[in-house]
GROMACS .gro file of N, CA and C in nm:
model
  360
    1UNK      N    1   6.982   3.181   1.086
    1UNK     CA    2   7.013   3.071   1.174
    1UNK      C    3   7.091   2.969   1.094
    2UNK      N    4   7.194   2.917   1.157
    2UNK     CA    5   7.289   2.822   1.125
    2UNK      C    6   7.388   2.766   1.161
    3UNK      N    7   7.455   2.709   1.121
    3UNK     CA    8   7.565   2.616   1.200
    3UNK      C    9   7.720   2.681   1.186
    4UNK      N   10   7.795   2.583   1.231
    4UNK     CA   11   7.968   2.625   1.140
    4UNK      C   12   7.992   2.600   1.064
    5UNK      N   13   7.919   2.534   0.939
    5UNK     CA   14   7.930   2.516   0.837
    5UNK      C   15   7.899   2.642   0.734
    6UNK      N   16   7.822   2.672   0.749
    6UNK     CA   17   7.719   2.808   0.681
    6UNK      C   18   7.852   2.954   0.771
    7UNK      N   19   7.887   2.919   0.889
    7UNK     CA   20   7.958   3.025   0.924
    7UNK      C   21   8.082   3.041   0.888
    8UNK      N   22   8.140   2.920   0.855
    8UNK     CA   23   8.254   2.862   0.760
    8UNK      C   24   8.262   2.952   0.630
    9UNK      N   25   8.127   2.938   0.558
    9UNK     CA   26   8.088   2.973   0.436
    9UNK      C   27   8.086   3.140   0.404
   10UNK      N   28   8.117   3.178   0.551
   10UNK     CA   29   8.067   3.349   0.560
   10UNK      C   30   7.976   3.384   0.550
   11UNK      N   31   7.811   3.327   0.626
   11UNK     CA   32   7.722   3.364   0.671
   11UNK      C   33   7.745   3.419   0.792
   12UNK      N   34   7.646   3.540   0.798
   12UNK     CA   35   7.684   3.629   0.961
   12UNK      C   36   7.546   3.529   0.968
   13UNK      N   37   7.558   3.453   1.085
   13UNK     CA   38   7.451   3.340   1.201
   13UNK      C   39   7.448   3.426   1.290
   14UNK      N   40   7.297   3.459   1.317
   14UNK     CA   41   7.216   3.525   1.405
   14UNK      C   42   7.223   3.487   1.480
   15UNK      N   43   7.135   3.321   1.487
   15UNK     CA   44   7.099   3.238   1.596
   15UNK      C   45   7.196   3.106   1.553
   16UNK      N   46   7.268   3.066   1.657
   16UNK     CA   47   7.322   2.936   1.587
   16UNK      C   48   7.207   2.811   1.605
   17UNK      N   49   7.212   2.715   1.508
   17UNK     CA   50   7.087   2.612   1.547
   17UNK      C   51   7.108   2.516   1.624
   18UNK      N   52   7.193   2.481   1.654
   18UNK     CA   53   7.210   2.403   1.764
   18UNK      C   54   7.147   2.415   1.897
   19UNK      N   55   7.093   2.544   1.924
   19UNK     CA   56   7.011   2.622   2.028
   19UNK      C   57   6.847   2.584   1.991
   20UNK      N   58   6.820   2.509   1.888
   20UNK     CA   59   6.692   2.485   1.847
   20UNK      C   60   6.711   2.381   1.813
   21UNK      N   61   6.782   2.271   1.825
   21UNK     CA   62   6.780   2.105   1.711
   21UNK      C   63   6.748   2.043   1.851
   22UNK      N   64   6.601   1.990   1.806
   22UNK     CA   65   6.562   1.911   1.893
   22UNK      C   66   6.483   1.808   1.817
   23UNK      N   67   6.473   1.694   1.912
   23UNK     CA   68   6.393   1.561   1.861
   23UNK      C   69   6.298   1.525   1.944
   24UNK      N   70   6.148   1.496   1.907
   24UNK     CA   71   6.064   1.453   2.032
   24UNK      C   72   5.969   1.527   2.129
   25UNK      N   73   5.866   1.516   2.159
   25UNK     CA   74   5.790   1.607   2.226
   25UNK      C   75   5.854   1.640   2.365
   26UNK      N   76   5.924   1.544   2.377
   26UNK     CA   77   5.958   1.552   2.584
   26UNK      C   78   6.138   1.668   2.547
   27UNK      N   79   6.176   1.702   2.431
   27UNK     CA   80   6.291   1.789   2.425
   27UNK      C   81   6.267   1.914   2.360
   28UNK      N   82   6.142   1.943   2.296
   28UNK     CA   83   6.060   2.038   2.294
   28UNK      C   84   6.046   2.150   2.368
   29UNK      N   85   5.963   2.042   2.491
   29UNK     CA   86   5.884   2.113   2.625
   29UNK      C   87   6.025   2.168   2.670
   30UNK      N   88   6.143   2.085   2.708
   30UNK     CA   89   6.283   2.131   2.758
   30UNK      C   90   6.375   2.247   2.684
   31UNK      N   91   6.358   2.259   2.594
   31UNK     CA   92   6.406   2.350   2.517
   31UNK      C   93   6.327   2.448   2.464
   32UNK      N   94   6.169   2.451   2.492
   32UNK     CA   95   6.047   2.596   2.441
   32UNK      C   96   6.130   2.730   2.531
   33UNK      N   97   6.210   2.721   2.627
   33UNK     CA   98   6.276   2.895   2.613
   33UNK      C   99   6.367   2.896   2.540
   34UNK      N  100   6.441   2.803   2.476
   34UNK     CA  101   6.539   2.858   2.385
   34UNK      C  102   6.479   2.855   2.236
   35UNK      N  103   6.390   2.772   2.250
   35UNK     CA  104   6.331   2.804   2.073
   35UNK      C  105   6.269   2.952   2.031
   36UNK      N  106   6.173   2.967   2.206
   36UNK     CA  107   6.132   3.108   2.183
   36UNK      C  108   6.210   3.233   2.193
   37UNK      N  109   6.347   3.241   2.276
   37UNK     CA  110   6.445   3.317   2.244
   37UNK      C  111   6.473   3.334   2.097
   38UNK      N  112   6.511   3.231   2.029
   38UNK     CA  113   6.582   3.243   1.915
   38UNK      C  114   6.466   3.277   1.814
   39UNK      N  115   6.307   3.244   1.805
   39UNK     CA  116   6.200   3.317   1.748
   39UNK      C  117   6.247   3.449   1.730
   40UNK      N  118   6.197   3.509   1.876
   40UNK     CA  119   6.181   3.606   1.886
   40UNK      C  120   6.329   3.729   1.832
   41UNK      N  121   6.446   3.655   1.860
   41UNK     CA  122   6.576   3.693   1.819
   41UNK      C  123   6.588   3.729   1.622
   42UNK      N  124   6.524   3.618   1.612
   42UNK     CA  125   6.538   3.626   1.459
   42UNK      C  126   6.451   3.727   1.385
   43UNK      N  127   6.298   3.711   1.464
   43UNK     CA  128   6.250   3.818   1.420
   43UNK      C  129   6.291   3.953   1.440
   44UNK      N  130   6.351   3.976   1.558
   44UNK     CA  131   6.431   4.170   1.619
   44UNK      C  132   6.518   4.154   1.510
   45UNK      N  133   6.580   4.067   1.465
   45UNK     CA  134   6.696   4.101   1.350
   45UNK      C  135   6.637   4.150   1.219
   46UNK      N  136   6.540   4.049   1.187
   46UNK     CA  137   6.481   4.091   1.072
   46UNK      C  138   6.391   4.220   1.082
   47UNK      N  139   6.335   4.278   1.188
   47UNK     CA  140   6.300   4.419   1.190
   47UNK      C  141   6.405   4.490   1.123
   48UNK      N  142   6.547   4.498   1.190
   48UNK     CA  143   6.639   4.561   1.224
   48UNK      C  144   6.700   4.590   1.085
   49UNK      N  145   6.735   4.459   1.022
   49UNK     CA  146   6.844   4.456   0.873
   49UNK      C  147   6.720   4.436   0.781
   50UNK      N  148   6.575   4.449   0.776
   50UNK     CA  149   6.495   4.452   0.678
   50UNK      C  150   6.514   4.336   0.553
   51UNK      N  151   6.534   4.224   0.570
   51UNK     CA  152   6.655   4.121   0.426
   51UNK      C  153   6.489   4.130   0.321
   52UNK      N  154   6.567   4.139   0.188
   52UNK     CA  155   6.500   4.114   0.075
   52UNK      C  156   6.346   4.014   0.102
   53UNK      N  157   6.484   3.873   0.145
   53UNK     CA  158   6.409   3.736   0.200
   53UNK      C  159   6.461   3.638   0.269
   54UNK      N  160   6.375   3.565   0.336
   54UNK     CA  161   6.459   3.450   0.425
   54UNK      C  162   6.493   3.306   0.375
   55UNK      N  163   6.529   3.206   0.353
   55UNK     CA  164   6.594   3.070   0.307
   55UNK      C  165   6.525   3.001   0.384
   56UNK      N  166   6.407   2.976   0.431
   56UNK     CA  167   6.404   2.879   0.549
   56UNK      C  168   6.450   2.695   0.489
   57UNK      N  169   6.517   2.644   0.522
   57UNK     CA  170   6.518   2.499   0.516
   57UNK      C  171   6.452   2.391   0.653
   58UNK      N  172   6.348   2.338   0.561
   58UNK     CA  173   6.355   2.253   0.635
   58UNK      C  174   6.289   2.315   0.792
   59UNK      N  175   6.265   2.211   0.894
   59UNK     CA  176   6.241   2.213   1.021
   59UNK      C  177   6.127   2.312   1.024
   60UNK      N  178   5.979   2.263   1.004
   60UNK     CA  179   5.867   2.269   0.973
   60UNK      C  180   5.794   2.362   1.088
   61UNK      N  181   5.795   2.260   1.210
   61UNK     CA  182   5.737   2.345   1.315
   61UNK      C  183   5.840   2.419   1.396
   62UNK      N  184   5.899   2.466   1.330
   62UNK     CA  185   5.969   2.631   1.350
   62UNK      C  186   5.988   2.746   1.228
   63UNK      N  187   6.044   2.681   1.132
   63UNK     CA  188   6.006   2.775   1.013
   63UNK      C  189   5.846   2.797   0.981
   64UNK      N  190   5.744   2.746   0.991
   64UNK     CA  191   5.609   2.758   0.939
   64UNK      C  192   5.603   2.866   1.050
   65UNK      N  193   5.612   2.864   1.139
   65UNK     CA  194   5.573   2.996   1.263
   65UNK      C  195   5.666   3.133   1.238
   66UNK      N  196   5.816   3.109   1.172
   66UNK     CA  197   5.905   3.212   1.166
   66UNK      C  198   5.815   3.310   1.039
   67UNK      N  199   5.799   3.175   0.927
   67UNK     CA  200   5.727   3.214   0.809
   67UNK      C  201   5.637   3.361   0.806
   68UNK      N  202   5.566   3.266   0.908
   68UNK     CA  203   5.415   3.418   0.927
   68UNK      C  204   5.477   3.513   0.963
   69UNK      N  205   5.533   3.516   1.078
   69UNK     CA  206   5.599   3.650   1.143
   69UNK      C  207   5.645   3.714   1.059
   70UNK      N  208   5.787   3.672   0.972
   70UNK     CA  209   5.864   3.716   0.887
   70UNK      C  210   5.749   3.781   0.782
   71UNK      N  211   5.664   3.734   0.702
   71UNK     CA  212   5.595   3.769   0.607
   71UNK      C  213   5.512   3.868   0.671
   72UNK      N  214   5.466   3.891   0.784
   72UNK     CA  215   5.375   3.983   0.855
   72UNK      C  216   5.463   4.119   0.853
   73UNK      N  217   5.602   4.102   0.818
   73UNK     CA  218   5.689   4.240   0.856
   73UNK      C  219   5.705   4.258   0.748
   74UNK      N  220   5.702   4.198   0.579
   74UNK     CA  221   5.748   4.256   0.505
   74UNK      C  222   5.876   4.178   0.435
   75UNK      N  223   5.912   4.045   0.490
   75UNK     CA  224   5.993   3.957   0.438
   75UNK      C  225   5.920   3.870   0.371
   76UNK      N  226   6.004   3.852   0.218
   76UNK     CA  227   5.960   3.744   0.183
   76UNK      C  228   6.044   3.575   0.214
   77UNK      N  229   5.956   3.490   0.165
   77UNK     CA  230   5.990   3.332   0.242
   77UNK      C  231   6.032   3.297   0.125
   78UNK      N  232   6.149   3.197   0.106
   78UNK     CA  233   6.155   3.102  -0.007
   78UNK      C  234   6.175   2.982   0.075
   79UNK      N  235   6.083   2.872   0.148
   79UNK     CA  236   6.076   2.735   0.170
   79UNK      C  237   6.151   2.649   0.097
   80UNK      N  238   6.265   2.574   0.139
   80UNK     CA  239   6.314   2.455   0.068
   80UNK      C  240   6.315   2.365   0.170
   81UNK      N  241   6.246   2.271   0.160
   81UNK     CA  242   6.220   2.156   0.182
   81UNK      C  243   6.264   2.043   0.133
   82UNK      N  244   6.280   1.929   0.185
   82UNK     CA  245   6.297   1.764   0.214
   82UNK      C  246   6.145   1.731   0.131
   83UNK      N  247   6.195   1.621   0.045
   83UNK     CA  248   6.060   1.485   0.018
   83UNK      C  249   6.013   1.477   0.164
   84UNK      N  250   6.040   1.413   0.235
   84UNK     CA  251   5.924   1.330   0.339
   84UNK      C  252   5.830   1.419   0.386
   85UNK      N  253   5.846   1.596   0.377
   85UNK     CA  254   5.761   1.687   0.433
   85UNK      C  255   5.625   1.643   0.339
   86UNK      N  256   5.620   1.600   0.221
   86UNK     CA  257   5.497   1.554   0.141
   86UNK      C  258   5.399   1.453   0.251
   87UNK      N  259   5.515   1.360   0.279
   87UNK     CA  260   5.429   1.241   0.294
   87UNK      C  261   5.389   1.251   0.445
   88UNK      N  262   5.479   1.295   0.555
   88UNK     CA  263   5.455   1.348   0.702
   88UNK      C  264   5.360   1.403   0.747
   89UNK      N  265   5.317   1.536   0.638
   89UNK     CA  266   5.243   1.579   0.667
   89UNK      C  267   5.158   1.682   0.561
   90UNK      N  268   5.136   1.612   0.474
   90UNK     CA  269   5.055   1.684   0.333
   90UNK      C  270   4.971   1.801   0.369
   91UNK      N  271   4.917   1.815   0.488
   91UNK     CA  272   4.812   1.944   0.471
   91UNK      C  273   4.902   2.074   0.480
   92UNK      N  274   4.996   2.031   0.524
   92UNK     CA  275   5.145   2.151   0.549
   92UNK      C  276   5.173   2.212   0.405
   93UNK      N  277   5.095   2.152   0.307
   93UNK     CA  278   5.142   2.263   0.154
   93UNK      C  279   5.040   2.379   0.190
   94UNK      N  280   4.930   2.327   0.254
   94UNK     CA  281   4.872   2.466   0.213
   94UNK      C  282   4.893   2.597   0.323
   95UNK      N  283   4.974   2.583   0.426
   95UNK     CA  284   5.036   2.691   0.466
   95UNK      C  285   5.182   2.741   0.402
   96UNK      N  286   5.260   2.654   0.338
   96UNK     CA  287   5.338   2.688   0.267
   96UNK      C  288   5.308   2.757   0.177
   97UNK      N  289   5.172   2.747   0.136
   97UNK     CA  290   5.195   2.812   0.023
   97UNK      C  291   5.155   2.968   0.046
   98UNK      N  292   5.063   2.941   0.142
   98UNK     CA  293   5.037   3.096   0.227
   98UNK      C  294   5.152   3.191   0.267
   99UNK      N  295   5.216   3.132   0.332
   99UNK     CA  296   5.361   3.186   0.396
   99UNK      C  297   5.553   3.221   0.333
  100UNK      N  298   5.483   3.121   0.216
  100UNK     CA  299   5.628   3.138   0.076
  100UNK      C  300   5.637   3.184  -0.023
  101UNK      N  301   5.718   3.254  -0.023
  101UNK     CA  302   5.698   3.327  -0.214
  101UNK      C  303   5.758   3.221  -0.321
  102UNK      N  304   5.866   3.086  -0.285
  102UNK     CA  305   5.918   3.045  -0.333
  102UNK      C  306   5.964   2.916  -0.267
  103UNK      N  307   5.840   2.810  -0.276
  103UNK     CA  308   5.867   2.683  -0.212
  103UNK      C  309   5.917   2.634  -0.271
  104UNK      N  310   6.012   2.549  -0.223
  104UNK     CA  311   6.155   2.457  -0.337
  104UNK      C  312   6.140   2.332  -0.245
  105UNK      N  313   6.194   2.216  -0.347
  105UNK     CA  314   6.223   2.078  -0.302
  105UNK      C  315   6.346   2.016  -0.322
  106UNK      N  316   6.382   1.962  -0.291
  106UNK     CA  317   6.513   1.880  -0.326
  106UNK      C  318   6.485   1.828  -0.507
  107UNK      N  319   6.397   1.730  -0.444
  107UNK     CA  320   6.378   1.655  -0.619
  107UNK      C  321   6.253   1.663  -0.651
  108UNK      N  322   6.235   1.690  -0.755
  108UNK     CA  323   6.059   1.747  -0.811
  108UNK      C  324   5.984   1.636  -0.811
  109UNK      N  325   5.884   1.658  -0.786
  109UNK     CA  326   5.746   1.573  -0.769
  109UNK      C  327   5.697   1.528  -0.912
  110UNK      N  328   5.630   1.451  -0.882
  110UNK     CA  329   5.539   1.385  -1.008
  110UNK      C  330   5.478   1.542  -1.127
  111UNK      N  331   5.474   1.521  -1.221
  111UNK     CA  332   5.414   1.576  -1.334
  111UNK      C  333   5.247   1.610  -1.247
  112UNK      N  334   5.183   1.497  -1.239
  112UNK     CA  335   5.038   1.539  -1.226
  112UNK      C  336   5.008   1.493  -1.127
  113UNK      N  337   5.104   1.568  -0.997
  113UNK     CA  338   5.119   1.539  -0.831
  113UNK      C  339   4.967   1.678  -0.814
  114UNK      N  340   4.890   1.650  -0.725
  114UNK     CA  341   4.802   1.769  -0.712
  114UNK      C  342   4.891   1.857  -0.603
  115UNK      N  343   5.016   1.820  -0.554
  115UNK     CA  344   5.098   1.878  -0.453
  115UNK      C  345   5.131   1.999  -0.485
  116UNK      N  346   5.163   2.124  -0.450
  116UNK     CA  347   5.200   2.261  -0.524
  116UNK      C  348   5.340   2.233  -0.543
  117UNK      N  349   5.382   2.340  -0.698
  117UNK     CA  350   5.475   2.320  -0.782
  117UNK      C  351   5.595   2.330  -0.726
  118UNK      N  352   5.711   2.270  -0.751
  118UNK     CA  353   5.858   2.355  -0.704
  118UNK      C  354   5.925   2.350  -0.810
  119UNK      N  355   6.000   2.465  -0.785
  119UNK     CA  356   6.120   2.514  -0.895
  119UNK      C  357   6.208   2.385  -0.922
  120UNK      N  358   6.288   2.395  -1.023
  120UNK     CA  359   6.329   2.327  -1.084
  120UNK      C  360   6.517   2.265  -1.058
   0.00000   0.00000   0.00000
């Protein structure tokens, strides 16, 4: 999943995201058949082309759900994430860490953060 930027770049985009960028509970509810299309889309692909692993960036309550699926088939996750996912919503490391082989951050956390580690 991605934009014209990434397709620019010569990524083959499955799902473009613009079909999923939403803000707000009330654009959610309006857009839950196209989020679940493009779920379910991403996962038939990843049956299909089997990938090593997936990139998820970012956008929490859709990658944390792609996560499981994907890892339930045999893909591995590398999570890169935004700072504010710490502070938004801290109990969210410990499914990350369930669901990622390779959680990444923008800019590394404190030395003796009890937060789980990211690459460098």
């Amino acid at each position: 999943m991605g934009g014209p930027q990434m397709r620019a770049a010569g990524v083959d985009i499955v799902t473009d995201y613009s079909e999923v960028s939403v803000v707000g509970i009330t654009e959610i509810l309006s857009h839950l058949p196209s989020l679940i299309r493009a779920m379910r889309h991403l996962v038939s692909e990843a049956e299909r082309r089997k990938p090593a692993f997936a990139i998820l960036t970012d956008f929490p309550g859709f990658h944390l759900r792609l996560a499981r699926k994907l890892k339930s088939r045999g893909t591995k996750n590398i999570y890169y994430i935004c700072p504010q996912f710490w502070a938004w919503r801290p109990w969210r490391v410990r499914i990350v860490r369930r669901r990622s082989r390779k959680p990444s951050a923008f800019f590394p956390l404190k030395k003796n953060s009890s937060a789980m580690p990211v690459s460098p």
